[in-house]
Amino acid sequence: MNATIPDVRLTMPARPEGVAVVRQALAGMADALDFEASVLADMKMAVTEACTNVVVHAYDSDSGMLEVEMRAAEEGLTIVVRDHGSGIQPRPARAEPPALGLGLPLIAALSDAFELRGSAGRGTEVRMTFAYTRDADPAAANPVTGTVGIDGRWDPEAPSGSPAGG
């Protein structure tokens, strides 16, 4: 890792065009850190999904902000996508599998470490870390369990067929 790589912090309105700006900044950071192409592809997909979640779900109006931080460290690049919007909301129970709601498990499967923070009405923070090199696919070592609980918080113990959906 190049020790002169600065941290990157972006704050912008939560609009669709901001997602492309974040992807470009990520590509530049990853290039400077010499990430493998396959890891960069996973990073772009995961970060795009996290930012799109903010744009589509976080705010009821156009007044919300999308915040992204990228921090290089010894173990890899940590990317934090944050909003101060409505937070994660529980999904109603359905007889059929939902068409949406696959983004967080996808992000977790693509990243080497994943953490979700936030609650209903208090915003959401998605923290992803990507290792500089990989010996195996992170999805095998990073299974995602749980779903959004009735209180709007991620419940890692909840079965995927719980009343909150999943």
Coordinates of C-alpha atoms in Angstrom, one line a residue:
M1 CA 0.0 0.0 0.0
N2 CA 1.2 3.5 -0.8
A3 CA 1.3 5.4 2.5
T4 CA 0.7 8.8 0.7
I5 CA -2.8 7.9 -0.4
P6 CA -5.2 10.3 1.3
D7 CA -8.6 9.5 2.7
V8 CA -11.4 10.5 0.5
R9 CA -14.6 12.2 1.8
L10 CA -17.5 13.0 -0.4
T11 CA -20.7 14.8 0.6
M12 CA -23.3 15.5 -2.1
P13 CA -27.0 15.7 -2.6
A14 CA -28.6 12.2 -2.7
R15 CA -29.3 12.2 -6.4
P16 CA -28.7 9.6 -9.1
E17 CA -25.8 11.5 -10.7
G18 CA -23.9 11.4 -7.5
V19 CA -23.6 7.6 -7.7
A20 CA -21.4 8.0 -10.9
V21 CA -19.2 10.6 -9.1
V22 CA -18.6 8.1 -6.2
R23 CA -17.8 5.3 -8.7
Q24 CA -15.2 7.5 -10.4
A25 CA -13.6 8.5 -7.1
L26 CA -13.5 4.9 -6.1
A27 CA -11.9 3.8 -9.3
G28 CA -9.2 6.5 -8.9
M29 CA -8.5 5.4 -5.3
A30 CA -8.4 1.7 -6.2
D31 CA -6.0 2.5 -9.1
A32 CA -3.7 4.4 -6.8
L33 CA -3.8 1.4 -4.4
D34 CA -3.2 -1.1 -7.1
F35 CA -6.2 -3.3 -6.5
E36 CA -6.8 -6.4 -8.6
A37 CA -9.4 -5.9 -11.3
S38 CA -11.8 -8.5 -9.8
V39 CA -11.7 -6.8 -6.4
L40 CA -12.3 -3.4 -8.1
A41 CA -15.3 -4.8 -9.9
D42 CA -16.7 -6.1 -6.6
M43 CA -16.1 -2.7 -4.9
K44 CA -17.8 -0.8 -7.7
M45 CA -20.9 -3.1 -7.5
A46 CA -21.1 -3.0 -3.7
V47 CA -20.6 0.8 -3.5
T48 CA -23.1 1.4 -6.3
E49 CA -25.7 -0.6 -4.5
A50 CA -25.1 1.2 -1.2
C51 CA -25.2 4.6 -2.8
T52 CA -28.3 3.7 -4.9
N53 CA -30.0 2.6 -1.7
V54 CA -29.4 6.1 -0.3
V55 CA -30.7 7.8 -3.4
V56 CA -33.9 5.6 -3.7
H57 CA -34.8 4.8 -0.1
A58 CA -33.2 7.2 2.5
Y59 CA -35.2 10.4 2.0
D60 CA -38.7 11.4 1.2
S61 CA -37.6 14.6 -0.5
D62 CA -34.7 15.9 -2.5
S63 CA -33.1 17.6 0.5
G64 CA -31.0 14.6 1.8
M65 CA -27.3 14.1 1.5
L66 CA -25.2 11.1 0.5
E67 CA -21.9 10.8 2.4
V68 CA -19.1 8.5 1.4
E69 CA -15.7 8.0 3.1
M70 CA -12.8 5.9 1.7
R71 CA -10.0 5.0 4.1
A72 CA -6.9 3.0 3.1
A73 CA -5.3 0.9 5.8
E74 CA -3.0 -2.1 6.2
E75 CA -5.8 -4.7 5.6
G76 CA -7.5 -2.9 2.7
L77 CA -9.8 -0.1 1.7
T78 CA -12.8 0.6 4.0
I79 CA -15.7 2.4 2.3
V80 CA -18.5 3.9 4.4
V81 CA -21.7 5.0 2.7
R82 CA -24.0 7.1 5.1
D83 CA -27.2 8.9 5.1
H84 CA -29.3 10.7 7.7
G85 CA -32.6 9.7 6.3
S86 CA -35.4 7.4 7.3
G87 CA -33.2 4.4 8.2
I88 CA -33.8 0.8 7.5
Q89 CA -37.5 0.0 7.6
P90 CA -39.0 -3.4 8.3
R91 CA -40.6 -5.1 5.3
P92 CA -44.1 -6.5 5.5
A93 CA -44.5 -10.3 5.4
R94 CA -45.3 -11.6 1.9
A95 CA -46.3 -14.9 0.6
E96 CA -43.9 -14.6 -2.4
P97 CA -40.2 -13.7 -2.3
P98 CA -39.7 -9.9 -2.6
A99 CA -38.3 -8.5 -5.8
L100 CA -36.3 -5.9 -3.8
G101 CA -34.3 -6.2 -0.7
L102 CA -31.3 -8.1 -2.1
G103 CA -28.9 -5.2 -2.0
L104 CA -27.5 -5.6 1.5
P105 CA -26.8 -9.3 1.2
L106 CA -25.1 -8.6 -2.2
I107 CA -22.9 -5.9 -0.6
A108 CA -22.0 -8.3 2.2
A109 CA -21.2 -11.1 -0.2
L110 CA -19.0 -8.9 -2.3
S111 CA -17.0 -7.3 0.5
D112 CA -14.4 -8.9 2.8
A113 CA -16.0 -7.3 5.8
F114 CA -19.4 -5.8 6.1
E115 CA -21.2 -3.8 8.9
L116 CA -24.6 -2.2 8.9
R117 CA -25.5 0.5 11.4
G118 CA -28.6 2.6 11.9
S119 CA -32.2 2.3 12.8
A120 CA -35.6 3.5 11.7
G121 CA -35.7 7.3 11.6
R122 CA -32.0 7.7 12.3
G123 CA -30.2 7.1 9.0
T124 CA -28.1 4.2 7.9
E125 CA -24.4 3.5 7.6
V126 CA -23.0 0.7 5.4
R127 CA -19.3 -0.1 6.1
M128 CA -17.5 -2.3 3.6
T129 CA -13.8 -3.4 3.7
F130 CA -12.1 -4.8 0.6
A131 CA -8.7 -6.6 1.0
Y132 CA -5.9 -5.7 -1.4
T133 CA -5.5 -9.3 -2.5
R134 CA -7.8 -12.3 -2.2
D135 CA -7.1 -16.0 -2.0
A136 CA -10.8 -16.9 -2.4
D137 CA -14.3 -15.5 -3.1
P138 CA -15.4 -13.5 -0.1
A139 CA -19.0 -14.7 -0.5
A140 CA -18.0 -18.2 0.7
A141 CA -16.4 -16.8 3.9
N142 CA -18.9 -14.1 4.5
P143 CA -22.4 -15.6 4.6
V144 CA -25.2 -13.1 5.3
T145 CA -27.8 -14.1 7.8
G146 CA -30.7 -12.3 9.2
T147 CA -33.0 -9.6 8.0
V148 CA -34.5 -6.3 9.0
G149 CA -36.4 -6.8 12.3
I150 CA -39.7 -5.4 13.3
D151 CA -38.0 -2.4 14.9
G152 CA -36.3 -1.5 11.7
R153 CA -32.8 -2.7 12.8
W154 CA -30.8 -5.4 11.2
D155 CA -31.3 -8.7 13.1
P156 CA -28.5 -11.1 12.3
E157 CA -30.3 -13.9 14.2
A158 CA -33.6 -13.6 12.4
P159 CA -34.4 -16.4 9.9
S160 CA -34.9 -15.3 6.4
G161 CA -38.6 -16.1 6.5
S162 CA -39.3 -14.0 9.6
P163 CA -42.3 -11.7 9.8
A164 CA -40.2 -8.7 8.8
G165 CA -39.6 -10.3 5.4
G166 CA -36.4 -11.5 3.9

